[in-house]
Amino acid sequence: MKVGLFIPCYIDQLYPNVGIATYQLLKKLGCDVDYPQNQTCCGQPMANSGFSHLNAGCDQNFVRNFSEYDYIVGPSGSCVLHVKEHLKDENNPGKAIHIRKHIYELTEFLTDILKVDKLNSKFPYKVGLHNSCHGQRGLGLSSMSERNLPAFSKVEDLLSQVDGLSLKRPKRNDECCGFGGTFCVFEEAVSVKMGKDRVEEHEDNDVDFITGADVSCLMHLEGILKRKGSKVKTIHIAEILNHD
């Protein structure tokens, strides 16, 4: 299968190692991976700020870059969800629909398409998992505590395959970290307090790292951890699954 690697702009600019780890991991698992050089922002920040009518250029560029691949995979639940739900191109509606039906967040792709059940990964640390809202409630990467349904987690299933990793769950396993895109800008105090609450529960578990499928949430938590001088670090799940 031919896979187009979608790397969101903030990962490209601030956390390039996440993109590299995603590429290497997909290659290890036998995928024919290509990185379209002319990709840019998916347009989520504009849409979330009420300017979705200005997204046409982003949408058209996304279609030009990714319409010819069997699957499109990205290490960001929020960006993938935005494309899955909102991508459109009036000049190429069929291509836009193809992308929307074939774009996957990394852990979703590994679980549902590749059906990975064995990873040659090692990460001998205590790790806390942060369930991001877009991934959990938008993409269905894990069950939600407010619903009386059988528990599951695609992310935890993958982490369980990593040799030496000890997973530690916070008490409130699926509570928002407070990032919320522009929410952390316009509601700074609330956002920080929510992040501090998340960090406190992970620190209580004496974890070495906090991981998750969304770099945006991890970036928010990382800022709080650094400001308080915590020993806990953040790491994207792609970096763990690719670690040997």
XYZ file of C-alpha atoms in Angstrom:
244
model
C 0.000 0.000 0.000
C 1.119 3.543 -0.739
C 0.956 5.811 2.315
C 1.137 9.600 2.271
C 2.693 10.937 5.471
C 0.823 13.987 6.785
C 2.912 15.979 9.262
C 1.020 18.910 10.864
C 2.753 22.285 10.766
C 3.491 22.563 14.493
C 5.123 19.117 14.482
C 7.205 20.108 11.466
C 8.336 23.324 13.140
C 8.634 22.370 16.811
C 8.760 18.565 17.155
C 10.330 17.182 13.959
C 11.477 14.026 15.746
C 7.831 12.970 16.004
C 7.515 13.129 12.226
C 10.766 11.215 11.763
C 9.682 8.522 14.245
C 6.337 8.160 12.472
C 8.041 7.727 9.106
C 10.540 5.197 10.451
C 7.856 3.209 12.273
C 5.640 2.917 9.191
C 8.641 1.813 7.132
C 9.546 -0.837 9.722
C 6.008 -2.176 9.457
C 6.286 -2.609 5.707
C 4.533 0.481 4.375
C 5.600 2.275 1.206
C 5.751 5.779 2.681
C 6.018 9.068 0.827
C 6.230 12.590 2.261
C 4.638 15.189 -0.063
C 7.014 18.145 -0.007
C 4.419 20.852 -0.688
C 2.056 20.079 2.184
C 1.201 22.898 4.579
C -1.261 23.519 7.413
C -4.528 21.585 7.172
C -6.451 24.739 8.110
C -7.681 23.638 11.524
C -6.571 26.814 13.393
C -8.559 29.048 11.039
C -11.618 26.828 11.170
C -11.553 26.651 14.964
C -11.318 30.444 15.132
C -14.417 30.939 12.978
C -12.704 31.535 9.641
C -13.480 28.275 7.852
C -14.575 30.311 4.816
C -10.907 31.199 4.318
C -9.795 27.554 4.240
C -10.192 26.965 0.496
C -6.493 27.364 -0.243
C -5.483 24.935 2.503
C -8.079 22.414 1.363
C -7.093 22.590 -2.296
C -3.414 22.224 -1.443
C -4.163 19.227 0.766
C -6.076 17.566 -2.067
C -3.235 18.247 -4.524
C -0.734 16.649 -2.170
C -2.623 13.617 -0.887
C -5.352 12.507 -3.308
C -3.263 9.820 -5.041
C -2.390 7.756 -1.962
C -4.120 4.614 -0.727
C -3.965 5.948 2.836
C -2.960 9.194 4.510
C -1.483 8.867 8.009
C -0.653 11.584 10.526
C 0.618 11.606 14.150
C -2.050 14.066 15.322
C -5.613 13.166 16.235
C -6.927 16.725 16.107
C -5.551 17.532 12.642
C -6.632 14.179 11.228
C -10.137 14.664 12.627
C -10.339 18.126 11.076
C -9.483 16.767 7.623
C -11.770 13.761 8.057
C -14.763 15.950 8.918
C -14.205 19.185 7.003
C -11.976 18.758 3.922
C -13.674 19.892 0.711
C -12.676 20.956 -2.784
C -15.394 22.162 -5.133
C -13.148 21.518 -8.127
C -12.256 17.981 -7.046
C -15.041 16.718 -4.766
C -14.315 13.047 -5.463
C -10.670 13.408 -4.458
C -11.622 15.223 -1.263
C -14.051 12.450 -0.353
C -11.373 9.825 -1.013
C -9.008 11.580 1.395
C -11.675 11.962 4.076
C -12.386 8.231 3.910
C -8.741 7.163 3.904
C -7.016 9.473 6.387
C -6.015 7.944 9.715
C -4.361 8.975 12.939
C -1.223 6.882 13.487
C -2.438 4.556 16.267
C -5.781 4.167 14.495
C -3.963 3.123 11.313
C -1.687 0.674 13.125
C -4.655 -0.939 14.883
C -7.433 -0.891 12.293
C -5.580 -1.149 8.979
C -2.214 -2.811 9.670
C -3.662 -4.766 12.612
C -0.337 -4.664 14.456
C -0.122 -7.243 17.236
C 3.639 -7.388 17.781
C 6.170 -4.577 17.977
C 9.921 -4.901 18.354
C 10.103 -1.885 20.629
C 11.746 -1.317 23.993
C 11.073 1.518 26.415
C 11.962 0.586 30.021
C 10.217 3.446 31.795
C 7.067 4.228 33.764
C 4.691 5.987 31.383
C 1.461 7.888 31.986
C -1.050 8.049 29.136
C -2.960 11.201 28.272
C -6.123 10.539 26.261
C -6.658 13.554 24.018
C -10.231 14.678 23.480
C -10.122 14.689 19.666
C -8.655 11.213 19.534
C -10.927 9.720 22.137
C -14.257 11.386 21.447
C -13.746 12.292 17.799
C -11.842 9.345 16.364
C -12.875 6.702 18.888
C -9.362 5.688 19.888
C -10.574 4.643 23.323
C -13.736 4.251 25.373
C -15.180 7.128 27.384
C -15.829 6.864 31.119
C -19.156 8.706 30.844
C -20.588 5.955 28.622
C -21.621 2.587 30.062
C -19.866 0.542 27.370
C -17.041 -2.047 27.384
C -13.662 -0.419 27.939
C -11.091 -0.402 25.148
C -8.050 1.601 24.077
C -6.184 1.279 20.789
C -3.363 3.345 22.237
C -2.999 1.141 25.328
C -3.091 -1.996 23.183
C -0.078 -0.726 21.247
C 1.792 0.383 24.375
C 1.254 -3.087 25.880
C 3.408 -4.476 23.052
C 6.427 -2.371 24.074
C 9.007 -4.338 26.033
C 9.798 -2.926 29.481
C 7.121 -0.225 29.488
C 5.079 0.146 32.672
C 1.788 1.965 32.021
C 0.361 4.119 34.810
C -3.178 5.464 34.491
C -4.257 8.712 36.197
C -7.352 8.609 38.384
C -9.410 10.595 35.872
C -8.291 8.663 32.835
C -9.981 10.717 30.131
C -10.094 14.266 31.465
C -9.149 17.156 29.160
C -5.696 18.688 29.654
C -6.995 22.190 28.959
C -5.126 22.887 25.719
C -8.087 23.092 23.348
C -6.298 24.991 20.565
C -7.227 28.650 20.822
C -8.908 27.927 24.183
C -5.477 28.041 25.857
C -5.032 31.559 24.460
C -8.434 33.061 25.224
C -9.004 31.209 28.518
C -5.433 31.044 29.729
C -6.100 30.744 33.469
C -8.646 27.934 33.085
C -6.427 26.151 30.576
C -3.397 26.253 32.880
C -5.387 25.043 35.891
C -6.727 22.084 33.915
C -3.198 21.263 32.758
C -1.851 21.467 36.306
C -4.540 19.050 37.482
C -3.514 16.569 34.761
C 0.167 16.904 35.588
C -0.459 16.420 39.312
C -2.176 13.068 38.788
C 0.675 11.792 36.621
C 3.264 12.987 39.129
C 1.362 11.163 41.873
C 1.951 7.994 39.855
C 5.704 8.731 39.814
C 5.931 8.383 36.027
C 9.035 9.120 33.971
C 7.111 10.188 30.868
C 3.650 11.299 29.791
C 2.671 10.119 26.332
C -0.272 10.558 24.000
C -1.309 10.707 20.346
C -1.552 14.510 20.093
C 1.571 16.662 20.256
C -0.553 19.750 20.954
C -1.740 18.333 24.286
C 1.746 17.105 25.138
C 3.160 20.544 24.306
C 0.711 22.125 26.745
C 1.620 19.662 29.494
C 5.323 20.019 28.722
C 5.140 23.766 29.315
C 3.549 23.264 32.712
C 6.062 20.562 33.667
C 9.044 22.726 32.727
C 7.740 25.781 34.560
C 7.375 23.861 37.795
C 10.734 22.132 37.392
C 9.259 18.647 37.238
C 11.407 15.623 36.373
C 8.591 14.200 34.247
C 9.016 14.512 30.481
C 6.600 14.243 27.576
C 7.014 11.981 24.548
C 4.755 11.250 21.581
C 3.607 7.651 21.223
C 5.314 7.362 17.815
C 8.668 7.904 19.528
C 7.939 5.107 22.003
C 6.671 2.631 19.422
C 9.725 3.348 17.265
C 12.177 3.067 20.166
C 14.559 0.101 20.256
